[in-house]
Amino acid sequence: MAGSSSWSQALMQISPYTFAAIGIAISIGVSVLGAAWGIYITGSSLIGAAIKAPRITSKNLISVIFCEAVAIYGVIVAIILQTKLESVPASQIYQPESLRAGYAIFASGIIVGFANLVCGLCVGIIGSSCALSDAQNSSLFVKILVIEIFGSALGLFGVIVGIIMSSQATWPAKAV
Amino acid sequence: MYGFEAMTFNIHGGYLEAIVRGHRSGLLSAADYNNLCQCETLDDIKMHLSATEYGPYLQNEPSPLHTTTIVEKCTQKLVDEYKHMLCQATEPLSTFLEYITYGHMIDNVVLIVTGTLHERDVQELLEKCHPLGMFDSIATLAVAQNMRELYRLVLVDTPLAPYFSECITSEDLDDINIEIMRNTLYKAYLEDFYKFCQKIGGATAEIMSDLLAFEADRRAVNITINSIGTELTRDDRRKLYSSFGLLYPYGHEELVVCEDIDQVRGVMEKYPPYQAIFAKISYGESQMLDKAFYEEEVKRLCLAFEQQFHYAVFFAYMRLREQEIRNLMWISECVAQNQKSRVHDSVVFIF
């Protein structure tokens, strides 16, 4: 394997297991970061607004539930990804097929993690504005909820692509 | 970074912003004002106000009601809300909230010094002070004879201390000097507040710049009109104008040489935002100018609520509440003196 630069050689010497494991970590960790971020943004506005307008509390919990769904997507994909992580014999660990599988799991994790991060943020900010507007004028709630639904679809896109990506992560068969 | 405040503002400011928006929904609407304007006596006013958020504050007042009592109780509500928000706030919001009250502190200082000059009793003056501008040792102001003593004895420990550097003289305090002192202090306060908002940056800086610039310009026009025909020299007048705002610096140059209201109108009509204000009042009439300025201010303050995740909503709410208290005072006075035809002269509807 004559690498053209030391960097590319170094990169290809990193075990694909590393990439796969980091991908799984990112998928769950960054998704939960996004969900938590969104929940605190919505929650603080919701609590403050509910002092003057207590009727908004039960309806506006939907915003918090949408943010929570983002974390659940991350957990689901992490569980799916970790079932894809198989052992290969030591002689085959640096074969191109192995590397491909490792990179596929890594990429899937990044896709899901970051899509859920921004989705959680988006839903959180909209949820905050939704709570404040609902407190002033209750006819606005349903209309702003539609915006939130579109926002939460972003996380779903990430999950779909992540799962498709990981489904083709096949490690080389045992017998060479 | 401007535009991304939504991501981190709610950590410290989300709860309080939601609370202040809740308070804003309790401001009196046009329908409430219409009901109030049709009241015959002060007891009717009290009955209408008890259906609004002022209810708990007015319900225990005994029946021969005075207009000053109504205004005092409504101000008390504002003070309670302010103190509640201040004790929940963290930096920089807490400093921002404190800045809002420095204007009242300046007014209180000037009130006590003027009253002492005219030999009024200190206790009586303290009762007339605005509660938002109170500080410890305010009663000691009555002892001071000139500005240097005023500074050294009392004001050096208050937040107003840095504003005094421009107006310390050894002259004794008399009416004209006190007005000049008030305007110099207020100029320093506005510039300091402006710099503070610029330091916070983001949406707060943008919206507060607009609101404070309007305030500075309004004061410049009022100073010009009030000093027409007095002994205030042009240089002194120029020193009282703030160094920011739409009129700075070219408008100020033109205002400095104005000698009557029509010249002021000529200067202001060159600036499109103010042209609309001056077009509403006909030639030679300056009483409606105050109301026109208040209406423009209320319009801009309401616009501050259109954006989320900034501090200017707190400033806007306090100012709108003060405008509402002014409205209530005017309505109560008109009703008490049986001049109901003049009630709409000075009431500015907020919604």
Coordinates of C-alpha atoms in Angstrom, one line a residue:
Chain A
M1 CA 0.0 0.0 0.0
A2 CA 2.1 2.9 -1.2
G3 CA 0.4 6.0 0.2
S4 CA 1.0 9.2 -1.6
S5 CA 1.2 11.3 1.6
S6 CA 1.7 10.5 5.2
W7 CA -1.7 11.8 6.1
S8 CA -3.6 9.4 3.8
Q9 CA -1.5 6.6 5.1
A10 CA -2.2 7.5 8.7
L11 CA -6.0 7.8 7.9
M12 CA -6.1 4.4 6.4
Q13 CA -4.3 2.8 9.3
I14 CA -7.1 3.8 11.7
S15 CA -9.2 0.8 12.4
P16 CA -12.7 0.9 10.9
Y17 CA -14.0 -0.2 14.2
T18 CA -13.0 3.2 15.5
F19 CA -14.9 5.0 12.9
A20 CA -18.0 2.9 13.4
A21 CA -17.9 3.3 17.2
I22 CA -17.5 7.1 16.9
G23 CA -20.4 7.2 14.4
I24 CA -22.6 5.4 16.9
A25 CA -21.6 7.8 19.7
I26 CA -22.2 10.9 17.5
S27 CA -25.6 9.6 16.5
I28 CA -26.9 9.3 20.0
G29 CA -24.9 12.1 21.6
V30 CA -25.4 14.9 19.2
S31 CA -29.1 14.0 18.8
V32 CA -29.6 14.2 22.5
L33 CA -27.8 17.6 22.5
G34 CA -30.2 18.9 19.9
A35 CA -33.2 17.6 21.8
A36 CA -32.1 19.0 25.1
W37 CA -31.3 22.4 23.6
G38 CA -34.7 22.6 22.0
I39 CA -36.5 21.5 25.2
Y40 CA -34.8 24.2 27.4
I41 CA -35.5 26.9 24.8
T42 CA -39.2 26.0 24.7
G43 CA -39.5 25.2 28.4
S44 CA -38.3 28.5 29.8
S45 CA -40.7 30.5 27.6
L46 CA -43.5 28.2 28.3
I47 CA -43.1 28.4 32.1
G48 CA -42.9 32.2 32.1
A49 CA -45.9 32.6 29.7
A50 CA -48.0 30.2 31.7
I51 CA -48.0 32.5 34.7
K52 CA -50.4 34.9 33.0
A53 CA -52.1 32.4 30.8
P54 CA -52.3 29.0 32.5
R55 CA -54.4 27.5 29.8
I56 CA -51.5 27.2 27.4
T57 CA -49.6 24.6 29.4
S58 CA -51.2 21.4 28.2
K59 CA -51.4 22.3 24.5
N60 CA -47.9 23.6 24.3
L61 CA -46.3 20.4 25.7
I62 CA -46.6 19.2 22.1
S63 CA -43.5 21.4 21.3
V64 CA -41.6 19.6 24.0
I65 CA -42.8 16.2 22.7
F66 CA -41.5 17.1 19.2
C67 CA -38.1 17.9 20.6
E68 CA -38.1 14.6 22.6
A69 CA -38.9 12.7 19.4
V70 CA -35.6 13.9 18.0
A71 CA -33.7 12.2 20.8
I72 CA -35.7 9.0 20.2
Y73 CA -34.6 9.1 16.6
G74 CA -31.0 9.2 17.7
V75 CA -31.5 6.3 20.1
I76 CA -33.2 4.1 17.4
V77 CA -30.5 4.8 14.9
A78 CA -27.8 4.1 17.4
I79 CA -29.3 0.8 18.3
I80 CA -29.6 -0.2 14.6
L81 CA -26.0 0.9 14.0
Q82 CA -24.6 -1.1 16.8
T83 CA -26.2 -4.3 15.4
K84 CA -24.2 -3.6 12.2
L85 CA -20.9 -3.6 14.0
E86 CA -19.5 -7.1 13.4
S87 CA -16.0 -8.5 14.0
V88 CA -13.8 -9.4 11.0
P89 CA -10.7 -11.5 11.1
A90 CA -7.5 -9.6 11.7
S91 CA -6.1 -10.2 8.2
Q92 CA -9.1 -8.5 6.6
I93 CA -9.4 -5.5 8.9
Y94 CA -7.8 -3.1 6.4
Q95 CA -9.4 -4.4 3.3
P96 CA -11.3 -1.9 1.3
E97 CA -14.6 -3.7 2.1
S98 CA -13.9 -3.4 5.8
L99 CA -13.0 0.3 5.5
R100 CA -16.2 0.9 3.6
A101 CA -18.3 -0.7 6.2
G102 CA -16.6 1.4 9.0
Y103 CA -17.0 4.6 7.0
A104 CA -20.6 3.9 6.2
I105 CA -21.5 3.5 9.9
F106 CA -19.5 6.6 10.7
A107 CA -21.3 8.6 8.1
S108 CA -24.7 7.3 9.1
G109 CA -24.0 8.4 12.7
I110 CA -22.9 11.9 11.6
I111 CA -26.0 12.3 9.3
V112 CA -28.4 11.4 12.0
G113 CA -26.6 13.3 14.8
F114 CA -26.4 16.6 13.0
A115 CA -29.7 16.5 11.4
N116 CA -31.3 15.9 14.7
L117 CA -29.2 18.7 16.3
V118 CA -30.6 21.3 14.0
C119 CA -34.0 19.8 14.0
G120 CA -34.1 20.0 17.8
L121 CA -32.9 23.6 17.8
C122 CA -35.5 24.5 15.1
V123 CA -38.4 23.0 16.9
G124 CA -37.3 24.5 20.2
I125 CA -37.1 28.0 18.9
I126 CA -40.5 27.8 17.2
G127 CA -42.0 26.2 20.3
S128 CA -40.9 29.2 22.3
S129 CA -42.5 31.6 20.0
C130 CA -45.6 29.4 19.8
A131 CA -46.0 29.5 23.6
L132 CA -45.7 33.3 23.7
S133 CA -48.1 33.9 20.8
D134 CA -50.6 31.4 22.2
A135 CA -50.6 33.2 25.5
Q136 CA -51.7 36.4 23.7
N137 CA -54.0 35.0 21.1
S138 CA -55.2 31.4 21.3
S139 CA -56.1 31.2 17.6
L140 CA -52.5 31.3 16.6
F141 CA -51.5 28.0 18.2
V142 CA -52.6 25.6 15.5
K143 CA -51.1 27.7 12.7
I144 CA -47.7 27.8 14.4
L145 CA -47.9 24.1 15.1
V146 CA -47.9 23.5 11.3
I147 CA -44.5 25.2 11.2
E148 CA -43.2 23.0 13.9
I149 CA -44.4 19.9 12.1
F150 CA -42.4 20.9 9.0
G151 CA -39.4 21.5 11.3
S152 CA -39.6 18.1 12.8
A153 CA -39.7 16.5 9.4
L154 CA -36.0 17.6 9.1
G155 CA -35.0 15.1 11.7
L156 CA -36.9 12.4 10.0
F157 CA -35.1 13.0 6.7
G158 CA -31.8 12.5 8.6
V159 CA -33.0 9.3 10.1
I160 CA -34.1 7.9 6.7
V161 CA -30.9 8.6 5.0
G162 CA -28.9 7.4 7.9
I163 CA -30.7 4.0 7.9
I164 CA -30.3 3.6 4.2
M165 CA -26.6 4.4 4.5
S166 CA -26.1 1.9 7.3
S167 CA -28.1 -0.9 5.6
Q168 CA -25.3 -1.2 3.0
A169 CA -22.6 -1.4 5.6
T170 CA -21.5 -5.0 5.0
W171 CA -18.3 -6.3 6.5
P172 CA -16.3 -8.8 4.4
A173 CA -17.3 -12.4 4.9
K174 CA -15.3 -14.6 7.2
A175 CA -13.8 -16.9 4.6
V176 CA -11.4 -15.2 2.3
Chain B
M1 CA -23.6 37.0 16.9
Y2 CA -26.5 38.9 15.5
G3 CA -29.2 36.6 14.3
F4 CA -28.3 33.7 16.5
E5 CA -29.5 35.0 19.8
A6 CA -32.4 32.5 19.6
M7 CA -30.0 29.7 20.5
T8 CA -28.7 31.0 23.8
F9 CA -31.0 33.9 25.0
N10 CA -33.4 31.6 26.7
I11 CA -30.8 30.3 29.1
H12 CA -30.9 33.4 31.2
G13 CA -33.6 35.6 29.7
G14 CA -36.3 33.3 28.5
Y15 CA -38.4 33.2 31.6
L16 CA -38.3 36.9 32.2
E17 CA -39.1 37.7 28.6
A18 CA -42.2 35.5 28.8
I19 CA -43.2 37.3 32.0
V20 CA -42.8 40.7 30.6
R21 CA -44.8 39.7 27.5
G22 CA -47.5 38.5 29.9
H23 CA -47.5 41.9 31.6
R24 CA -47.8 43.6 28.3
S25 CA -51.0 41.7 27.5
G26 CA -52.4 43.4 30.7
L27 CA -52.1 46.9 29.3
L28 CA -55.3 48.8 28.9
S29 CA -56.9 48.7 25.5
A30 CA -58.8 51.2 23.5
A31 CA -62.1 49.7 24.7
D32 CA -60.9 50.2 28.4
Y33 CA -60.0 53.8 27.7
N34 CA -63.4 54.4 26.1
N35 CA -65.1 53.1 29.2
L36 CA -62.9 55.2 31.4
C37 CA -63.4 58.4 29.4
Q38 CA -67.2 58.0 29.9
C39 CA -67.0 57.9 33.6
E40 CA -68.7 60.6 35.6
T41 CA -66.9 60.3 38.9
L42 CA -63.6 58.9 40.3
D43 CA -65.6 56.1 41.9
D44 CA -66.7 55.0 38.4
I45 CA -63.1 55.0 37.4
K46 CA -62.2 52.9 40.3
M47 CA -65.0 50.4 39.4
H48 CA -63.8 50.2 35.8
L49 CA -60.2 49.7 36.9
S50 CA -61.1 47.0 39.3
A51 CA -62.0 44.8 36.3
T52 CA -58.6 45.3 34.9
E53 CA -55.2 44.2 36.4
Y54 CA -55.2 47.2 38.7
G55 CA -58.1 45.7 40.7
P56 CA -56.1 44.3 43.7
Y57 CA -54.3 47.6 44.1
L58 CA -57.3 49.9 44.1
Q59 CA -59.9 47.8 45.9
N60 CA -58.9 48.8 49.4
E61 CA -59.0 52.5 48.9
P62 CA -61.7 54.3 50.9
S63 CA -64.4 56.1 49.0
P64 CA -63.4 59.8 48.7
L65 CA -60.8 59.0 46.1
H66 CA -58.1 61.5 45.0
T67 CA -56.5 61.5 41.6
T68 CA -53.1 61.3 43.3
T69 CA -54.2 58.1 45.1
I70 CA -55.1 56.4 41.8
V71 CA -51.8 57.4 40.2
E72 CA -49.9 56.3 43.2
K73 CA -51.5 52.8 43.3
C74 CA -51.0 52.3 39.6
T75 CA -47.4 53.3 39.9
Q76 CA -47.0 50.9 42.8
K77 CA -48.1 48.1 40.5
L78 CA -45.4 49.0 38.1
V79 CA -42.8 49.1 40.8
D80 CA -43.9 45.7 42.1
E81 CA -43.6 44.2 38.7
Y82 CA -40.2 45.8 38.1
K83 CA -38.8 44.6 41.4
H84 CA -40.0 41.1 40.7
M85 CA -38.2 41.1 37.4
L86 CA -35.1 42.7 38.8
C87 CA -34.6 40.1 41.5
Q88 CA -34.9 37.3 39.0
A89 CA -32.5 38.8 36.4
T90 CA -28.9 37.9 35.9
E91 CA -26.2 40.0 34.2
P92 CA -26.4 41.8 31.8
L93 CA -30.2 42.0 32.1
S94 CA -30.0 43.2 35.7
T95 CA -27.8 46.1 34.7
F96 CA -30.1 46.9 31.8
L97 CA -33.1 47.0 34.1
E98 CA -31.3 49.3 36.5
Y99 CA -30.4 51.6 33.6
I100 CA -34.1 52.1 32.9
T101 CA -34.6 53.7 36.3
Y102 CA -31.7 56.2 36.3
G103 CA -33.9 58.7 34.4
H104 CA -36.3 58.6 37.4
M105 CA -33.4 59.0 39.8
I106 CA -32.3 62.2 38.0
D107 CA -35.9 63.5 38.2
N108 CA -36.1 62.8 41.9
V109 CA -32.7 64.5 42.6
V110 CA -33.9 67.6 40.7
L111 CA -37.2 67.5 42.5
I112 CA -35.7 67.5 45.9
V113 CA -33.1 70.1 45.2
T114 CA -35.7 72.5 43.6
G115 CA -38.1 71.9 46.5
T116 CA -35.4 72.7 49.0
L117 CA -34.6 75.8 47.2
H118 CA -38.2 76.9 47.5
E119 CA -38.2 76.0 51.2
R120 CA -40.5 73.0 51.1
D121 CA -40.4 70.3 53.7
V122 CA -38.2 67.3 52.9
Q123 CA -40.8 64.7 53.9
E124 CA -43.3 66.2 51.6
L125 CA -40.9 66.2 48.8
L126 CA -39.9 62.6 49.4
E127 CA -43.5 61.5 49.1
K128 CA -43.7 63.1 45.7
C129 CA -40.6 61.3 44.4
H130 CA -41.1 58.5 41.9
P131 CA -40.6 55.2 43.6
L132 CA -38.5 53.7 40.9
G133 CA -35.9 56.3 41.3
M134 CA -35.4 56.1 45.0
F135 CA -32.0 55.4 46.5
D136 CA -30.6 55.4 50.1
S137 CA -29.5 58.8 51.3
I138 CA -31.8 60.6 49.0
A139 CA -33.0 62.7 51.9
T140 CA -29.5 64.1 52.4
L141 CA -29.9 66.0 49.2
A142 CA -31.8 68.7 51.0
V143 CA -28.6 69.7 52.9
A144 CA -26.5 70.5 49.8
Q145 CA -25.9 74.2 48.9
N146 CA -24.1 73.9 45.6
M147 CA -23.3 71.2 43.1
R148 CA -19.9 70.3 44.4
E149 CA -21.4 69.5 47.8
L150 CA -24.3 67.7 46.2
Y151 CA -21.8 65.4 44.5
R152 CA -19.5 65.0 47.4
L153 CA -22.1 64.3 50.1
V154 CA -24.7 62.2 48.3
L155 CA -24.3 61.4 44.6
V156 CA -20.8 59.9 44.6
D157 CA -22.3 56.7 46.0
T158 CA -25.1 56.4 43.6
P159 CA -25.1 55.1 40.0
L160 CA -25.4 58.7 38.8
A161 CA -21.8 59.6 39.9
P162 CA -20.2 59.2 36.5
Y163 CA -22.7 61.6 34.9
F164 CA -21.6 64.5 37.1
S165 CA -18.2 65.1 35.7
E166 CA -19.6 67.5 33.1
C167 CA -21.7 69.6 35.4
I168 CA -19.8 70.2 38.6
T169 CA -19.5 73.9 39.2
S170 CA -19.1 75.8 42.4
E171 CA -22.0 78.1 41.7
D172 CA -24.9 78.0 44.0
L173 CA -28.0 76.1 42.9
D174 CA -30.8 78.3 41.5
D175 CA -33.6 77.5 39.1
I176 CA -31.8 77.9 35.8
N177 CA -28.7 76.0 37.0
I178 CA -30.9 73.2 38.2
E179 CA -32.6 72.8 34.8
I180 CA -29.2 72.9 33.1
M181 CA -28.0 70.3 35.6
R182 CA -31.0 68.1 34.9
N183 CA -30.4 68.2 31.1
T184 CA -26.7 67.6 31.4
L185 CA -27.2 64.6 33.6
Y186 CA -29.9 63.2 31.3
K187 CA -27.6 63.7 28.3
A188 CA -24.8 61.8 30.0
Y189 CA -27.2 59.1 31.1
L190 CA -28.6 58.6 27.6
E191 CA -25.1 58.4 26.1
D192 CA -24.1 55.9 28.7
F193 CA -27.2 53.8 28.2
Y194 CA -26.5 53.9 24.4
K195 CA -23.0 52.7 24.8
F196 CA -24.1 49.9 27.2
C197 CA -26.6 48.7 24.6
Q198 CA -24.0 48.8 21.9
K199 CA -21.8 46.6 24.1
I200 CA -24.6 44.1 24.5
G201 CA -24.9 43.9 20.7
G202 CA -27.3 41.9 18.6
A203 CA -31.0 42.7 18.4
T204 CA -30.9 44.6 21.7
A205 CA -28.4 47.1 20.3
E206 CA -30.4 47.6 17.1
I207 CA -33.8 48.2 18.7
M208 CA -32.5 50.2 21.7
S209 CA -30.5 52.4 19.3
D210 CA -33.7 53.3 17.6
L211 CA -35.6 54.0 20.8
L212 CA -32.8 55.9 22.5
A213 CA -32.1 57.9 19.3
F214 CA -35.8 59.0 19.2
E215 CA -35.6 59.9 22.9
A216 CA -32.4 62.0 22.3
D217 CA -34.0 63.8 19.4
R218 CA -37.1 64.5 21.2
R219 CA -35.2 66.0 24.1
A220 CA -33.2 68.1 21.7
V221 CA -36.4 69.5 20.2
N222 CA -37.9 70.2 23.6
I223 CA -34.7 71.8 24.9
T224 CA -34.7 74.1 21.8
I225 CA -38.3 75.1 22.2
N226 CA -38.0 75.7 25.9
S227 CA -34.9 77.8 25.6
I228 CA -36.2 80.1 22.9
G229 CA -36.3 83.5 24.5
T230 CA -34.3 82.6 27.6
E231 CA -30.8 83.6 28.4
L232 CA -29.3 80.3 27.4
T233 CA -26.5 80.9 25.0
R234 CA -26.1 78.9 21.8
D235 CA -23.0 77.2 23.1
D236 CA -24.8 76.1 26.3
R237 CA -27.7 74.9 24.2
R238 CA -25.3 72.9 22.0
K239 CA -23.8 71.3 25.1
L240 CA -27.1 69.9 26.2
Y241 CA -27.7 67.9 23.0
S242 CA -26.8 64.2 23.1
S243 CA -24.1 63.0 20.7
F244 CA -26.1 60.4 18.9
G245 CA -29.4 60.1 17.2
L246 CA -30.8 61.0 13.8
L247 CA -30.2 64.7 14.4
Y248 CA -26.6 64.4 15.3
P249 CA -24.5 66.3 14.1
Y250 CA -26.1 68.4 11.3
G251 CA -29.5 68.7 12.8
H252 CA -28.1 69.9 16.0
E253 CA -26.1 72.6 14.2
E254 CA -29.3 73.9 12.7
L255 CA -31.4 73.6 15.9
V256 CA -28.8 75.6 17.8
V257 CA -29.6 78.8 15.8
C258 CA -33.4 78.5 15.9
E259 CA -35.2 81.4 17.5
D260 CA -38.8 80.4 17.1
I261 CA -41.0 77.4 16.6
D262 CA -41.4 77.8 12.9
Q263 CA -37.7 77.6 12.4
V264 CA -37.6 74.4 14.5
R265 CA -40.3 73.0 12.3
G266 CA -38.3 74.0 9.2
V267 CA -35.3 72.0 10.5
M268 CA -37.3 69.0 11.6
E269 CA -39.1 68.7 8.3
K270 CA -35.9 67.8 6.6
Y271 CA -35.9 64.4 8.4
P272 CA -38.6 62.1 7.1
P273 CA -39.5 60.3 10.3
Y274 CA -40.1 63.6 12.0
Q275 CA -41.8 65.3 9.1
A276 CA -44.8 63.1 9.8
I277 CA -45.0 64.3 13.4
F278 CA -44.7 68.0 12.5
A279 CA -47.2 67.7 9.7
K280 CA -49.8 66.8 12.3
I281 CA -49.7 70.1 14.1
S282 CA -50.6 73.3 12.3
Y283 CA -48.5 76.4 12.2
G284 CA -47.9 78.3 15.4
E285 CA -49.3 75.6 17.7
S286 CA -46.9 73.8 20.1
Q287 CA -49.3 72.2 22.7
M288 CA -50.1 69.3 20.4
L289 CA -46.4 68.6 19.9
D290 CA -46.1 66.7 23.2
K291 CA -49.0 64.5 22.3
A292 CA -47.6 63.9 18.8
F293 CA -44.2 62.9 20.2
Y294 CA -45.9 60.5 22.7
E295 CA -47.9 58.9 19.9
E296 CA -44.8 58.4 17.8
E297 CA -43.0 57.0 20.9
V298 CA -45.8 54.5 21.6
K299 CA -45.8 53.3 18.0
R300 CA -42.0 52.6 18.2
L301 CA -42.3 50.9 21.6
C302 CA -45.0 48.6 20.4
L303 CA -42.8 47.6 17.4
A304 CA -40.1 46.4 19.9
F305 CA -42.4 43.5 20.8
E306 CA -42.4 42.2 17.3
Q307 CA -39.0 40.6 17.7
Q308 CA -38.1 37.9 20.3
F309 CA -34.9 37.2 22.2
H310 CA -33.8 40.7 23.1
Y311 CA -33.9 43.0 26.1
A312 CA -35.6 46.0 24.5
V313 CA -39.0 44.5 25.4
F314 CA -38.3 45.3 29.0
F315 CA -37.6 48.9 28.3
A316 CA -40.6 49.2 26.0
Y317 CA -42.9 47.7 28.6
M318 CA -41.8 50.1 31.3
R319 CA -42.3 53.0 29.0
L320 CA -45.7 51.8 27.8
R321 CA -46.8 51.4 31.4
E322 CA -45.6 54.9 32.3
Q323 CA -47.6 56.2 29.3
E324 CA -50.6 54.3 30.6
I325 CA -50.2 55.9 34.0
R326 CA -50.0 59.3 32.4
N327 CA -53.2 58.6 30.5
L328 CA -55.0 57.5 33.7
M329 CA -53.8 60.6 35.4
W330 CA -55.1 62.8 32.7
I331 CA -58.5 61.0 32.6
S332 CA -58.8 61.2 36.4
E333 CA -58.0 64.9 36.4
C334 CA -60.5 65.6 33.7
V335 CA -63.2 63.7 35.4
A336 CA -62.4 65.2 38.8
Q337 CA -62.5 68.7 37.4
N338 CA -65.5 68.1 35.2
Q339 CA -63.7 68.9 32.0
K340 CA -64.7 65.7 30.1
S341 CA -64.6 67.5 26.8
R342 CA -60.9 67.8 27.0
V343 CA -60.3 64.2 27.9
H344 CA -59.2 63.1 24.4
D345 CA -56.7 65.9 24.1
S346 CA -53.9 64.0 25.8
V347 CA -54.8 60.4 25.9
V348 CA -52.6 58.2 23.8
F349 CA -54.1 54.8 23.0
I350 CA -51.6 52.0 23.1
F351 CA -53.6 49.3 21.3

